[in-house]
Coordinates of C-alpha atoms in Angstrom, one line a residue:
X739 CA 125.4 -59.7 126.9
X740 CA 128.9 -61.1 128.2
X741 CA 131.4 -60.6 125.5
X742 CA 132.5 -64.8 126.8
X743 CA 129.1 -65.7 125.7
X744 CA 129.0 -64.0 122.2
X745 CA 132.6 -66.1 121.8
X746 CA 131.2 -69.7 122.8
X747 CA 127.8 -68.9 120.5
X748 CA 130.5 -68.0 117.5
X749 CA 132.9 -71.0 118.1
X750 CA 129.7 -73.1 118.2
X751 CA 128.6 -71.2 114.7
X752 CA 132.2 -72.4 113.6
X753 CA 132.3 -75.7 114.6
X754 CA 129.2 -76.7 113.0
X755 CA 129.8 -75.0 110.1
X756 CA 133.1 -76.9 109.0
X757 CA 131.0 -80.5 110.6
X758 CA 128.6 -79.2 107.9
X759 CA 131.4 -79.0 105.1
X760 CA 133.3 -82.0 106.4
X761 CA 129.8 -84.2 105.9
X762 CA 129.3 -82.4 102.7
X763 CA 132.1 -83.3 101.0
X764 CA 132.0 -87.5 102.3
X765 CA 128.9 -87.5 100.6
X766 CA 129.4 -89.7 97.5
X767 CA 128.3 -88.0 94.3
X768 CA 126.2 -89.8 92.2
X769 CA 127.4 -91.3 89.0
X770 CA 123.9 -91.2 87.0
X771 CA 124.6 -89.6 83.6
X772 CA 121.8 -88.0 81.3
X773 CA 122.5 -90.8 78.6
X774 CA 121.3 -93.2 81.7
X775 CA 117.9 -92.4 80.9
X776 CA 115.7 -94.0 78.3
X777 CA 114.6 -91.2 75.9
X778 CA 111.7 -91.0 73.8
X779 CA 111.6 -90.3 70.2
X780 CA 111.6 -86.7 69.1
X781 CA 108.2 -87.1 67.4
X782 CA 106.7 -88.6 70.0
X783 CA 108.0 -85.7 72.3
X784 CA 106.9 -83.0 70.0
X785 CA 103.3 -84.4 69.4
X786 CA 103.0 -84.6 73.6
X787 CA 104.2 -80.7 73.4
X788 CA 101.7 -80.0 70.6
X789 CA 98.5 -81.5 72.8
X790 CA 99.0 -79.1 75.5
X791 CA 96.1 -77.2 76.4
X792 CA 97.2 -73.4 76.3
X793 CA 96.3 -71.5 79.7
X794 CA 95.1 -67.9 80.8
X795 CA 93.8 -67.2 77.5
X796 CA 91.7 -64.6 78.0
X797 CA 94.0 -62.6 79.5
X798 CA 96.8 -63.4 77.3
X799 CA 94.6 -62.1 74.9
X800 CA 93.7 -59.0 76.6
X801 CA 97.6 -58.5 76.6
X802 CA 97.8 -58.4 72.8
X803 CA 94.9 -55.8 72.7
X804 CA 97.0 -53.5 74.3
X805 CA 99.9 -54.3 72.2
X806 CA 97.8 -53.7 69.1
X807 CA 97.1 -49.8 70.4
X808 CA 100.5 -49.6 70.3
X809 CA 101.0 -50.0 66.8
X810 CA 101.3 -46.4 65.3
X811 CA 103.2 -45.4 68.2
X812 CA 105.8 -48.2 66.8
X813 CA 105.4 -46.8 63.2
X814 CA 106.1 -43.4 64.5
X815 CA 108.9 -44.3 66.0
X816 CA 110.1 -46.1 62.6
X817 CA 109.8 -43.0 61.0
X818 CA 111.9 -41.0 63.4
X819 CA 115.1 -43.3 62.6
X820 CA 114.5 -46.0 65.7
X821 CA 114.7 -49.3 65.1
X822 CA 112.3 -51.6 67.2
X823 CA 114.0 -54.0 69.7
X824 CA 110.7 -56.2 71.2
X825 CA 111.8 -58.2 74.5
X826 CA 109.9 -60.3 77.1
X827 CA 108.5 -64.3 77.9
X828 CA 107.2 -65.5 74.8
X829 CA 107.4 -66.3 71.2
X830 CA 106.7 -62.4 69.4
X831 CA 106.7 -63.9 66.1
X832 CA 103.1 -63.1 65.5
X833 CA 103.4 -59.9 67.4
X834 CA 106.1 -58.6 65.1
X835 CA 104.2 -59.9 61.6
X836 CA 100.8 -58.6 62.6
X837 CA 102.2 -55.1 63.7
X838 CA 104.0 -55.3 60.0
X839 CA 101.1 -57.0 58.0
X840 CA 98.9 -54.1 59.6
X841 CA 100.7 -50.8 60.2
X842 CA 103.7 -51.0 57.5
X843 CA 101.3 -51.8 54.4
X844 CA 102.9 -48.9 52.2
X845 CA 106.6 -50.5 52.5
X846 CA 108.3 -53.4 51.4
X847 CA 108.7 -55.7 54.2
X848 CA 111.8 -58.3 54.6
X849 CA 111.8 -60.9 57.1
X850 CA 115.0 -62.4 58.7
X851 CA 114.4 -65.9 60.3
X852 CA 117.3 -65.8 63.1
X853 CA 116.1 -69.1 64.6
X854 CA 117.2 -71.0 61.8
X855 CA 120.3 -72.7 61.7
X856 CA 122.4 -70.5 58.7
X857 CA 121.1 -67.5 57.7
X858 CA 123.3 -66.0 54.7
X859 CA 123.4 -62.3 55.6
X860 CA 124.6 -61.6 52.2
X861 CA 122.0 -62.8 50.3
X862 CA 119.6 -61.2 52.3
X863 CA 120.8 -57.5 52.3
X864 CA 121.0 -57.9 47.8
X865 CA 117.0 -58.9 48.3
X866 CA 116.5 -56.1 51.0
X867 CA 118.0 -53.7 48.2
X868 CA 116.2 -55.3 45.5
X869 CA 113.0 -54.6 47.8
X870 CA 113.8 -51.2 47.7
X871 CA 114.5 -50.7 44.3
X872 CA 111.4 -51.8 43.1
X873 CA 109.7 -49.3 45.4
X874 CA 111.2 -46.7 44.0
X875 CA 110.3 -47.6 40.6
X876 CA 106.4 -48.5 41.8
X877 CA 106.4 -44.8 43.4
X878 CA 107.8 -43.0 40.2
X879 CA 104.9 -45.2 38.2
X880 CA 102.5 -43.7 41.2
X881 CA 103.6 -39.9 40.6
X882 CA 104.5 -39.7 36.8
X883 CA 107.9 -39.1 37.5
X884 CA 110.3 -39.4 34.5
X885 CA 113.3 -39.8 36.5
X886 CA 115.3 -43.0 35.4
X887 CA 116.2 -45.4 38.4
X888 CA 119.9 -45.7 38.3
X889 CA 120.7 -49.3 38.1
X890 CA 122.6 -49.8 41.9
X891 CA 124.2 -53.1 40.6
X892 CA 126.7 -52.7 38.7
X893 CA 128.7 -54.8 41.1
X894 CA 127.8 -57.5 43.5
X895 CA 130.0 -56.2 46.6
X896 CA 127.7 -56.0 50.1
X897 CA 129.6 -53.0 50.4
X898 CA 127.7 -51.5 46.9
X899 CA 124.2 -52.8 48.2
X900 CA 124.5 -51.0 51.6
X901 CA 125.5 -47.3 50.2
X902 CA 122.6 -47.9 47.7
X903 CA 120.4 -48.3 50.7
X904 CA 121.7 -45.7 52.5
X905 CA 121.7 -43.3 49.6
X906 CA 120.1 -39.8 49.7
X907 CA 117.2 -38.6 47.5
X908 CA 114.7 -35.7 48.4
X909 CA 111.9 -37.8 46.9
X910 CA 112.9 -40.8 48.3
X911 CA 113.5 -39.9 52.2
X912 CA 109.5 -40.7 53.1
X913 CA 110.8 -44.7 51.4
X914 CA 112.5 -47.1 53.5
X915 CA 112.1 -51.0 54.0
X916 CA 111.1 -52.7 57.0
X917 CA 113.6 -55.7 58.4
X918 CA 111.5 -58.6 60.8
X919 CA 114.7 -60.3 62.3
X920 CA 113.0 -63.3 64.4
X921 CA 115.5 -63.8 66.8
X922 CA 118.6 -61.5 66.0
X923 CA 120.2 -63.5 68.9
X924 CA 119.6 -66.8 67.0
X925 CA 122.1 -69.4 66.2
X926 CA 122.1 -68.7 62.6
X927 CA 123.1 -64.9 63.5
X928 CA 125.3 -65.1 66.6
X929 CA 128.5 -64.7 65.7
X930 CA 130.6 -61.1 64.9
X931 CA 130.4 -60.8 61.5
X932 CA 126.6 -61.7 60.6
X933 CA 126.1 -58.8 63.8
X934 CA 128.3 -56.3 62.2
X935 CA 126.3 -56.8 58.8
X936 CA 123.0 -56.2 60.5
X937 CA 124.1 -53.6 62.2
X938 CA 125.5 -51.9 59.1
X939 CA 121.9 -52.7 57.0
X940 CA 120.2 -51.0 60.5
X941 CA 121.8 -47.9 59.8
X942 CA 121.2 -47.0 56.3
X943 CA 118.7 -44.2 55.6
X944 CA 116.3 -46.2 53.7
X945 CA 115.5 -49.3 55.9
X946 CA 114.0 -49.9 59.5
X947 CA 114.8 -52.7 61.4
X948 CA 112.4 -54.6 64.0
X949 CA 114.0 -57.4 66.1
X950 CA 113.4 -60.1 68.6
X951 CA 115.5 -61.2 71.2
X952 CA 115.2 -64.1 73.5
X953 CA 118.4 -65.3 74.9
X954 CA 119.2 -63.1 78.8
X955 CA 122.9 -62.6 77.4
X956 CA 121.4 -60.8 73.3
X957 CA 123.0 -57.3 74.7
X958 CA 126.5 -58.7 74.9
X959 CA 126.4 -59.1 70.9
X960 CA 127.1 -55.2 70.8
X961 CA 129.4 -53.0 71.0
X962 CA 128.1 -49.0 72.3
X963 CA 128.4 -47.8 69.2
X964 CA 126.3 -50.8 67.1
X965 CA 123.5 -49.7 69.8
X966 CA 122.9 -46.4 69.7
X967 CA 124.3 -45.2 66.5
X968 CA 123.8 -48.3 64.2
X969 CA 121.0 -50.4 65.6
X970 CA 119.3 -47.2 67.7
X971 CA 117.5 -49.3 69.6
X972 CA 113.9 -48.2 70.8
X973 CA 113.3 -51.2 73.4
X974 CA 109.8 -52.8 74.0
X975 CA 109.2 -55.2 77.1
X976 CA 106.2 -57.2 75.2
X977 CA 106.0 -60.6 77.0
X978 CA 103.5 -62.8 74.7
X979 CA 103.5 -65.9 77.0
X980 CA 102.8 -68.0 73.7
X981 CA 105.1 -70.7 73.3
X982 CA 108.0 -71.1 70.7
X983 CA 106.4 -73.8 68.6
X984 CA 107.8 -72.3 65.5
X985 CA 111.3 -71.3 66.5
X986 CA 111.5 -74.4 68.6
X987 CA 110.7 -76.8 65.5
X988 CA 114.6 -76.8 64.2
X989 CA 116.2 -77.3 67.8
X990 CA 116.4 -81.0 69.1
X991 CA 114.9 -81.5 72.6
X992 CA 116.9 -82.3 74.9
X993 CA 114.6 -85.0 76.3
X994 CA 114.4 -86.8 72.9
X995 CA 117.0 -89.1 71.2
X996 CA 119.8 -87.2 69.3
X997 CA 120.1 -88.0 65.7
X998 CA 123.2 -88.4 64.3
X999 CA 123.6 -85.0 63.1
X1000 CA 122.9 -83.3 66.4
X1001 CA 125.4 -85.6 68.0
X1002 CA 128.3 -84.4 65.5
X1003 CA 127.1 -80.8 66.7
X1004 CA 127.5 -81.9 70.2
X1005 CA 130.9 -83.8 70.3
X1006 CA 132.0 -80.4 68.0
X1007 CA 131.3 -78.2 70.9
X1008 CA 133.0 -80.6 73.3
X1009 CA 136.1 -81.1 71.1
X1010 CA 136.3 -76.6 70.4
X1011 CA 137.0 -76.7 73.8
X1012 CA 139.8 -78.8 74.0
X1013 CA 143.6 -78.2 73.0
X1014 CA 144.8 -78.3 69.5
X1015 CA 147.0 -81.1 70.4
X1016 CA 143.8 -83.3 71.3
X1017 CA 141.5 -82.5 68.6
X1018 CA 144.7 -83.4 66.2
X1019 CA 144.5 -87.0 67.9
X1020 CA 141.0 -87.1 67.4
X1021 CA 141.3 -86.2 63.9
X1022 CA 143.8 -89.4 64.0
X1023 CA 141.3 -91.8 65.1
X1024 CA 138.5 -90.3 63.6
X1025 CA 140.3 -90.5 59.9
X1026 CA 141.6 -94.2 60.4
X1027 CA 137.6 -95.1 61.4
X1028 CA 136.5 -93.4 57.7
X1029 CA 139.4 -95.1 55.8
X1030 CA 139.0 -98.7 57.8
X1031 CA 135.1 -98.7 58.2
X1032 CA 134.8 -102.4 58.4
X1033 CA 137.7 -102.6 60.9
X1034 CA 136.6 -102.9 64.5
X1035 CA 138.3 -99.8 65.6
X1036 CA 142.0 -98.2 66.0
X1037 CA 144.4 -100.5 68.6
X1038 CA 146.1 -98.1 71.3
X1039 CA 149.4 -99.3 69.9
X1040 CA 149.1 -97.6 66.7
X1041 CA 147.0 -94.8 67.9
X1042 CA 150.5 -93.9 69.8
X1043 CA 153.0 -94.7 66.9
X1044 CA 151.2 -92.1 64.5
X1045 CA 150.3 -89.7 67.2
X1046 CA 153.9 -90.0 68.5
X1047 CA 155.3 -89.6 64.7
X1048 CA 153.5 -86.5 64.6
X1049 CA 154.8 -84.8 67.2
X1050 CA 151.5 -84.1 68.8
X1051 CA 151.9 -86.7 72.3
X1052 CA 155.4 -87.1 73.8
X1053 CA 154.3 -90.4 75.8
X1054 CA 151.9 -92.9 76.7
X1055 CA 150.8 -90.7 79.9
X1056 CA 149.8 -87.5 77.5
X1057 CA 147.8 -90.1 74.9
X1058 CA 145.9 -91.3 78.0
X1059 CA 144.9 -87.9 79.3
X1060 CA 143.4 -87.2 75.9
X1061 CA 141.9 -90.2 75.6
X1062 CA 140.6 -90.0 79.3
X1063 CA 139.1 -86.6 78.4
X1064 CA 137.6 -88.6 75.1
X1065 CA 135.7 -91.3 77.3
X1066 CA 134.5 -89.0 80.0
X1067 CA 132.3 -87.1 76.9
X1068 CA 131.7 -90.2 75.6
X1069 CA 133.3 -89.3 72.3
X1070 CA 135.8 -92.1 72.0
X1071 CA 134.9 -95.6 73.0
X1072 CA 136.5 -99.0 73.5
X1073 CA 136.2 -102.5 72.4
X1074 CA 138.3 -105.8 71.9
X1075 CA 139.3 -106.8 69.0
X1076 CA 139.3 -110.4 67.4
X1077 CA 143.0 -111.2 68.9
X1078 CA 142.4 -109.7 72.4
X1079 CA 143.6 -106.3 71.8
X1080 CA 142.0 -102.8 72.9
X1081 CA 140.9 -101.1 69.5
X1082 CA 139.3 -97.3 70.1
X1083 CA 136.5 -96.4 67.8
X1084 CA 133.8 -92.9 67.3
X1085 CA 130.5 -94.0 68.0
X1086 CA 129.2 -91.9 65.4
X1087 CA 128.2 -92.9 61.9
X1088 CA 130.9 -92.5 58.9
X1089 CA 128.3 -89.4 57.7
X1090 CA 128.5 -87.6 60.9
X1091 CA 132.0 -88.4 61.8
X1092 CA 132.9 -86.0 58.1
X1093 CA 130.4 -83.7 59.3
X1094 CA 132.3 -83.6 63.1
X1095 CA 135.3 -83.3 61.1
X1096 CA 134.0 -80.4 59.2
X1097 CA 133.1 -78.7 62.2
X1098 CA 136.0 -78.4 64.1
X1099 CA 138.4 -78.0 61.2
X1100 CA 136.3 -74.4 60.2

């Protein structure tokens, strides 16, 4: 081939690739928003969700016969140290419970509900210790040992209740307890310090742990060392294909109407992510709305004065960037007020304004 006509064939390839870009970018974006749509009630969505007719369920069931052989291999693998990390499509909630309802009869079972909104970790490692304790006093009953339990609570430090689970005893080291944690990549469980206490719980002596995960990003929650010397993860790909119906039940839909409360955790998020500066002259306008809740809103005016008496905007132009950045999320709005004036108001309720408030201020 003539080198000429490999040159004309690549300027053409050039030419029509920046026509392409040039049309691209003339096209005009549409302005439709999400809030555009008409949403139906959350009910009503979640009883159309609950009518749908399950597929492939023979095979699906098939699937959890082979999951069921596994069982003892799981327990085995319990008793060597490993704790159980079950991955894959589908809701394992049942998995997980019927694997520990059937295999771990002779131990205390805890389970850890990571879908939930809060979880307090503390509370759960003093009943996870309390689990424990009364095994050992149900096996001493068992064998006729006289040994006295020593009481492991003198003090109510987490710190106390983890080396009493991770104590050594000869006649204890067949004794653990199980952890179910549904979810360990849940909401209520995300952030550092509930994963460092799991992590800690996950490596004492006398408890197992068997977890959940659901969300592609769960490994980025740990560090090397949380994996393979805390945690020591024994992974399971065990796709269920059943549907979350359970964890699924305290998340809003994103196809339904947003209550009040769910907004306030939305315009949060939005408002984490914005500078100090404008979440302090959101605060402003958000406090005046709690204090004046029969007033029709805050008038730009004395948004400014207080904001500007504060120090946090040094003109007009930096008040209407924030507020710019407040309309476009739809967390401020505007309305005129009885003499004509512009008056800025939340278009949230006064309950979840405190609760937005609340939010952002942790």
């Amino acid at each position: 081939m003539d080198i000429n006509e490999v040159d004309d064939e690549d300027l053409e390839f050039s030419r029509s690739y920046f026509l392409a870009k040039e049309l691209g970018s003339s096209v005009k974006k549409s302005g439709h928003k999400l809030s555009d749509i008409d949403l139906v009630s959350e009910e009503e969505l979640r009883a159309a969700a609950s009518n749908l007719k399950p597929k492939h369920e023979k095979e699906v069931k098939d699937l959890l016969k082979t999951y069921k052989s596994l069982y003892q291999k799981w327990a085995f693998e319990l008793r060597c140290g490993f704790g159980l990390l079950m991955y894959g499509f589908g809701s394992k909630k049942a998995l997980i419970e019927d694997f520990a309802s059937t295999t771990l009869t002779e131990f205390s079972v805890l389970v850890i509900n990571g879908y939930l909104q809060s979880v307090n970790m503390k509370q759960a490692i003093i009943a996870v210790a309390e689990l424990f304790m009364d095994q050992m006093k149900s096996n001493r009953k068992t064998t006729g040992s006289s040994a006295k339990a020593q009481q492991p609570f003198t003090s109510k430090s987490t710190d106390d209740f983890l080396a009493f689970l991770n104590g050594s005893g000869e006649h204890e080291n067949d004794n653990f307890v199980c952890v179910l944690v549904h979810n360990i990549d849940g909401p209520g469980l995300r952030d550092s310090e509930s994963q460092q206490h799991l992590a800690r719980l996950a490596a004492c002596s006398h408890v197992r742990m068997v977890a959940s995960i659901d969300h592609v990003n769960a490994p980025l929650l740990w560090d090397k060392k949380m994996v393979h010397t805390q945690f020591n993860w024994c992974c399971h790909h065990v796709p269920t294909f059943a549907p979350y119906k359970i964890e699924t039940t305290f998340f809003p839909l994103i196809l339904a109407n947003a209550g009040s409360a769910q907004s306030a955790k939305t315009a949060a998020i939005v408002l984490q992510s914005l500078t100090p500066n404008a979440q302090s002259v959101f605060k402003v306008l958000a406090d005046f709305q709690l204090a004046h809740p029969d007033e029709e809103g805050m008038p730009v005016n004395d948004l400014y004065t207080v904001c500007r008496e504060r120090f946090l905007v040094s003109s007009q132009v930096t008040l209407n960037s924030h507020l710019t950045e407040f309309k476009d999320h739809e967390l401020v709005k505007t309305r005129k007020h009885s003499d004509g004036q512009d008056c800025l108001y939340v278009p949230l309720s006064s309950e979840a304004i405190e609760k937005l408030l609340m939010e952002i201020t942790q």
